[in-house]
CSV table of C-alpha atoms in Angstrom, one decimal:
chain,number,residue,atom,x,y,z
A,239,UNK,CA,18.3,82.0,132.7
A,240,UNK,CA,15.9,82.7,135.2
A,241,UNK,CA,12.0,84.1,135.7
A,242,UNK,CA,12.4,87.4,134.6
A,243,UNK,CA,10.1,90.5,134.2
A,244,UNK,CA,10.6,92.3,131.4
A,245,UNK,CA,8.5,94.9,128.9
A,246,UNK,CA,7.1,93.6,125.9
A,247,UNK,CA,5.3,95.2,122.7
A,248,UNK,CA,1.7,94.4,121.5
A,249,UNK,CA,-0.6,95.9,119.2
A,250,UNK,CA,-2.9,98.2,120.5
A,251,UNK,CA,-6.6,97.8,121.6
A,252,UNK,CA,-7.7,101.3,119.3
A,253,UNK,CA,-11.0,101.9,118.7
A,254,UNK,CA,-9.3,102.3,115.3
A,255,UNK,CA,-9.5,98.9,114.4
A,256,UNK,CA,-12.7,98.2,114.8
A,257,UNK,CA,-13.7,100.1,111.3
A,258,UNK,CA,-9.9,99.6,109.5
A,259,UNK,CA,-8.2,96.3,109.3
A,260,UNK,CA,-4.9,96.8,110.4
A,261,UNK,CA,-2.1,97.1,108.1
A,262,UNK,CA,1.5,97.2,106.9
A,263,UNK,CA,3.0,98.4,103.6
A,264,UNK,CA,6.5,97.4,102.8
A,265,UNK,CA,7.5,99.5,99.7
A,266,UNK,CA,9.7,98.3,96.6
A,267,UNK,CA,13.7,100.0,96.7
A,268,UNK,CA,12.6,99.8,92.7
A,269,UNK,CA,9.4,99.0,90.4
A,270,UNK,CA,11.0,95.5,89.8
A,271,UNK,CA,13.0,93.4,92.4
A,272,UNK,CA,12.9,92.2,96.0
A,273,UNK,CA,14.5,95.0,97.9
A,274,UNK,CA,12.5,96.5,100.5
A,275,UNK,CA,13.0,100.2,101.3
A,276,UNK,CA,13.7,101.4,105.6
A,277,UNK,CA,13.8,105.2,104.7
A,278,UNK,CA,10.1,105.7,103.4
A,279,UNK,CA,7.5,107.6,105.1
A,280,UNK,CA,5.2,106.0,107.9
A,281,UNK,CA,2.8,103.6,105.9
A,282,UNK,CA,1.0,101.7,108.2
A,283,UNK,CA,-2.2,102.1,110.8
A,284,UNK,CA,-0.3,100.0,113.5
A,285,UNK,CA,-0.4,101.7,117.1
A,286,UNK,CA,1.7,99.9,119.7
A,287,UNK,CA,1.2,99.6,123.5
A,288,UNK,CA,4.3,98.4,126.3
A,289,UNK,CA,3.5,96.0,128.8
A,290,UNK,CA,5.6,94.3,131.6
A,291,UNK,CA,5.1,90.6,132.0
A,292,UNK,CA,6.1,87.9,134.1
A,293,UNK,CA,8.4,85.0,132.1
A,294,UNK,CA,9.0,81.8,133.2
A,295,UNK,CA,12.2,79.8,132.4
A,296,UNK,CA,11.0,77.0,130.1
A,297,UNK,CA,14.0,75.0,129.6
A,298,UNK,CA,13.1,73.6,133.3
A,299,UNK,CA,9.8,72.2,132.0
A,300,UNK,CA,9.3,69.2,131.0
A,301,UNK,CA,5.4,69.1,130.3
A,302,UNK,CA,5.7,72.0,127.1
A,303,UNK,CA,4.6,70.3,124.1
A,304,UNK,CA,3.1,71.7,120.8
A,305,UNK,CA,-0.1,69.9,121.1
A,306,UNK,CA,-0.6,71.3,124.8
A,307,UNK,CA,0.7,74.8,124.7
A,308,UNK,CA,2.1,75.7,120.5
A,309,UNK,CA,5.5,75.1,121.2
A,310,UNK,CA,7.9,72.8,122.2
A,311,UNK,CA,12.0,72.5,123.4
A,312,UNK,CA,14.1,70.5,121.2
A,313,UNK,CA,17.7,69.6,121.8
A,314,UNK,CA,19.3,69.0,119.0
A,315,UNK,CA,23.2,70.1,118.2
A,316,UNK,CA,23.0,71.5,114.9
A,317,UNK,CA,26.3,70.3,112.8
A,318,UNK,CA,25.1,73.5,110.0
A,319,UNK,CA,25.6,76.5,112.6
A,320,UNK,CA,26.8,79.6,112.6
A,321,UNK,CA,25.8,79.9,109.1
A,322,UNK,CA,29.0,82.1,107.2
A,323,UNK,CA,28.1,81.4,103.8
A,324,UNK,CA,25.2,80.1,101.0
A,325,UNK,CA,25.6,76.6,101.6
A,326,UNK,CA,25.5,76.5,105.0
A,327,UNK,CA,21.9,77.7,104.5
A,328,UNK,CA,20.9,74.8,102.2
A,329,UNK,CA,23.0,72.5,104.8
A,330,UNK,CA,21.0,73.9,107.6
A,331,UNK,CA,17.8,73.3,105.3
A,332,UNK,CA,18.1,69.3,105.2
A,333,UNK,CA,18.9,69.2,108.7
A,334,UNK,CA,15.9,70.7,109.7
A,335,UNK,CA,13.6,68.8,107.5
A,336,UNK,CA,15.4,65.5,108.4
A,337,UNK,CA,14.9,66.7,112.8
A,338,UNK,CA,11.2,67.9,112.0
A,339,UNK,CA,10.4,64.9,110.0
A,340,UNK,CA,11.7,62.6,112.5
A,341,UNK,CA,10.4,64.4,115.8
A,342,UNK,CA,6.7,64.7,114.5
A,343,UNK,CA,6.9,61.6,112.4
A,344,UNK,CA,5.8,62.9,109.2
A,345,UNK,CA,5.7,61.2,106.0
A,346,UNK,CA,7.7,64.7,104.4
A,347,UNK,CA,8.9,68.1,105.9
A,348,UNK,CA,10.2,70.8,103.6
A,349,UNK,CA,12.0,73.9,105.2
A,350,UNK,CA,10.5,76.4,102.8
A,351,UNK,CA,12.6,80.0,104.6
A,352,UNK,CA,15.4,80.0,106.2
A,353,UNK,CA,15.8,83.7,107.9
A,354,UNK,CA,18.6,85.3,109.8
A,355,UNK,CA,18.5,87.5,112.6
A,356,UNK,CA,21.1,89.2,114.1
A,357,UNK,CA,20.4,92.5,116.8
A,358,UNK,CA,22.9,94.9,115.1
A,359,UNK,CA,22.4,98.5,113.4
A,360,UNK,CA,21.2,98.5,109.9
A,361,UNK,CA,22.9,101.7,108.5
A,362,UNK,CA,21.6,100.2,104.7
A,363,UNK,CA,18.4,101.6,104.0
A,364,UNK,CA,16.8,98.5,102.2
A,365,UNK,CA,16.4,94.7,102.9
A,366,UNK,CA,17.3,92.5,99.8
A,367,UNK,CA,14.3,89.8,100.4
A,368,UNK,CA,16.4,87.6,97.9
A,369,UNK,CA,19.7,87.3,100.1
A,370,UNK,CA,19.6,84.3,102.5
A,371,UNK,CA,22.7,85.5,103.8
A,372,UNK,CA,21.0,89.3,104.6
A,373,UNK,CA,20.7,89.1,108.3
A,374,UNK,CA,16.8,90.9,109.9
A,375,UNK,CA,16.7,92.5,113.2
A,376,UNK,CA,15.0,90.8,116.0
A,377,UNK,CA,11.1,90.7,116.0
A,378,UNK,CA,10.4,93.1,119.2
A,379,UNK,CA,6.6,93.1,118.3
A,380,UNK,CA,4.3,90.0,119.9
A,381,UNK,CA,2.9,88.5,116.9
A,382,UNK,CA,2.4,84.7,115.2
A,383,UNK,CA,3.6,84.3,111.6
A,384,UNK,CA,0.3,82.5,110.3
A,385,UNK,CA,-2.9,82.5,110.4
A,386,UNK,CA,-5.9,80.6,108.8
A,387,UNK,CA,-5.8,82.2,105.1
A,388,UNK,CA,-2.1,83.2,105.4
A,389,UNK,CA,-1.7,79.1,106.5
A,390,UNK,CA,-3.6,77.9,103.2
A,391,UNK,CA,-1.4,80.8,101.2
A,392,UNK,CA,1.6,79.5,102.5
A,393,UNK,CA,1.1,75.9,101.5
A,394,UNK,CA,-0.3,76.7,97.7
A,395,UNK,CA,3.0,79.2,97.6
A,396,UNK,CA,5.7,77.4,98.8
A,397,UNK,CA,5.1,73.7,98.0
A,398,UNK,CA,4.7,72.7,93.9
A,399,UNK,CA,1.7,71.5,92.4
A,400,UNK,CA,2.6,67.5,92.3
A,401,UNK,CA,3.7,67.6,96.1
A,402,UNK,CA,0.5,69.2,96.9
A,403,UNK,CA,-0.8,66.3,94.0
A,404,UNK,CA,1.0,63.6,96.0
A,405,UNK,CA,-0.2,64.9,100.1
A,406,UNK,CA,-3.7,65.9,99.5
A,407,UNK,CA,-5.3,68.2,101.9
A,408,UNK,CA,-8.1,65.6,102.1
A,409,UNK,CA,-6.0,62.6,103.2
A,410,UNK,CA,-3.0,64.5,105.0
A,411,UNK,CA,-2.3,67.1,107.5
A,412,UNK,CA,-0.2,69.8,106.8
A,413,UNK,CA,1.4,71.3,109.7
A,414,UNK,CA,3.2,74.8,109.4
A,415,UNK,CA,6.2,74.8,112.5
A,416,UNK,CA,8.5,77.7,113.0
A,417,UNK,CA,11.4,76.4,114.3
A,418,UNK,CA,13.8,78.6,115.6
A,419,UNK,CA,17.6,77.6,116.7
A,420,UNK,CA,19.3,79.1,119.4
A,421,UNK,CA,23.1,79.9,118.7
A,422,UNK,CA,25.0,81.3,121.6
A,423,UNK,CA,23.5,83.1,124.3
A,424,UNK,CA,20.6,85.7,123.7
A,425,UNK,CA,21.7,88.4,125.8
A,426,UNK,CA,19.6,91.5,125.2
A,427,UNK,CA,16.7,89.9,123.0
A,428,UNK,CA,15.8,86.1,124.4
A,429,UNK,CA,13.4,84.5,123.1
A,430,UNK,CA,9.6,84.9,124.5
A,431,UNK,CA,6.7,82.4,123.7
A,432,UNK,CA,2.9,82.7,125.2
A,433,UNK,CA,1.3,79.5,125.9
A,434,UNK,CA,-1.4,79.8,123.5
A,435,UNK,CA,-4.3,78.6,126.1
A,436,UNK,CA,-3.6,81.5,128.0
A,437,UNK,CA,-4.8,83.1,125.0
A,438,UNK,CA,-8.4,84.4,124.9
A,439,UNK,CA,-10.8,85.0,122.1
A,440,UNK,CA,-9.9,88.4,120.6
A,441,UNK,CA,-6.5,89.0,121.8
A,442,UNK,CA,-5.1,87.9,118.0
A,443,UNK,CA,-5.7,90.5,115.0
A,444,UNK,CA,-5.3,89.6,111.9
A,445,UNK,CA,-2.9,92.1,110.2
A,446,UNK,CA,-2.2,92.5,106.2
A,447,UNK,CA,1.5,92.5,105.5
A,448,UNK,CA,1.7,93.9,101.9
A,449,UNK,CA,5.3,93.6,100.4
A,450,UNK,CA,6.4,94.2,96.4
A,451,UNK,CA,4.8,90.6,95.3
A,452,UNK,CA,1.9,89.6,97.7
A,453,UNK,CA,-0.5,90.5,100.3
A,454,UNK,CA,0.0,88.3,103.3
A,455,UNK,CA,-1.2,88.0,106.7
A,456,UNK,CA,0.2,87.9,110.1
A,457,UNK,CA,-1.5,87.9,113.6
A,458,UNK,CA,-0.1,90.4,116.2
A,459,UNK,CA,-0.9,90.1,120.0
A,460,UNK,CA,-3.2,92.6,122.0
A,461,UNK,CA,-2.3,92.3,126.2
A,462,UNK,CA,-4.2,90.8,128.4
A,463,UNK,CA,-3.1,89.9,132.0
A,464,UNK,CA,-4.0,86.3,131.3
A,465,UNK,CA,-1.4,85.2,128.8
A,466,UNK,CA,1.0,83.2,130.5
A,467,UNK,CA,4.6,83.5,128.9
């Protein structure tokens, strides 16, 4: 694929959010369970602004490296893809915890989600949360998964007390990687990264992602002409 120049979405600079943290609310399908509902009226504070950027090929780099820039190419042939049924998931699991562990030589890595996304229509109106087989949309929105509290949340939920007994925050470092495979070829929603040094102070917000268990957090992306993708 070649440089391109395409739109992309980022969260507006509103005056808004300089008085109310932004925020998502993902309502329950019921008062118990782990279905999330589409159909709901608007409950969020999130305004979104298009910009068209420049992209770069990366796969002609060679000098991309997650301690330089926040991400890095892998080639690796995946022996667990496309994923048809449940155990394909847990197959695809291991085999990411055995490329992780070897490519950043860590003493352990644990694949703690494994999510699906797929760019088709969703006539359903909920999301079962507990289905690994439930394909999600693309993420169209610029945003990072983590951030520092939502990092430290992550680890305490995901990971039982005697690992986090047997790694101890004081003598190990936990590093939290979203890997992301590419099957086939992305024809109408490639993947985009930002090289996170193009990054200036204040472009990241801190958003609160509130679904039927937990409040989490997420960083989305305000523009600036400066982030290099």
């Amino acid at each position: 694929m070649p440089d391109i120049r395409a739109q992309l979405t980022f969260l507006s600079n509103s005056p808004l959010y300089e008085i109310e943290k932004p925020y998502s609310i993902l309502l329950p399908e019921q008062e118990q369970g782990d279905s999330i509902r589409h159909d709901l009226p608007r409950c969020n504070n999130l305004e979104w602004s298009h910009h068209w950027v420049d992209i770069r090929e990366a796969r002609r780099r060679h000098d991309l490296t997650l301690e330089a820039c926040g991400f890095q190419l892998l080639r690796h042939t995946s022996q667990s893809i496309p994923i048809r049924e449940p155990r394909d998931v847990t197959s695809y699991r291991l085999e990411t915890e055995e490329l992780l562990q070897t490519t950043f030589a860590a003493e352990r890595a644990i694949c703690y989600d494994v999510v699906l996304r797929q760019n088709v229509r969703d006539t359903s109106s909920s999301t079962d949360l507990r289905d690994p087989m439930s394909p999600h949309p693309p993420a169209f929105r610029v945003h990072n998964d983590a951030t520092p509290k939502s990092g430290v949340d992550m680890i305490e939920r995901h990971l039982p007390h005697e690992i986090r007994e047997m790694y101890p925050v004081t003598r190990y470092r936990y590093r939290i990687v979203k890997y992301k495979t590419t099957y086939g070829l992305g024809v109408d929603s490639p993947l985009a990264v930002c090289d996170y040094r193009s990054i200036a102070d204040g472009d990241l917000v801190a958003v609160d992602k509130v679904t039927p268990s937990r409040v989490g957090e997420v960083y989305y992306l305000k523009h600036n002409d400066h982030q290099a993708w």
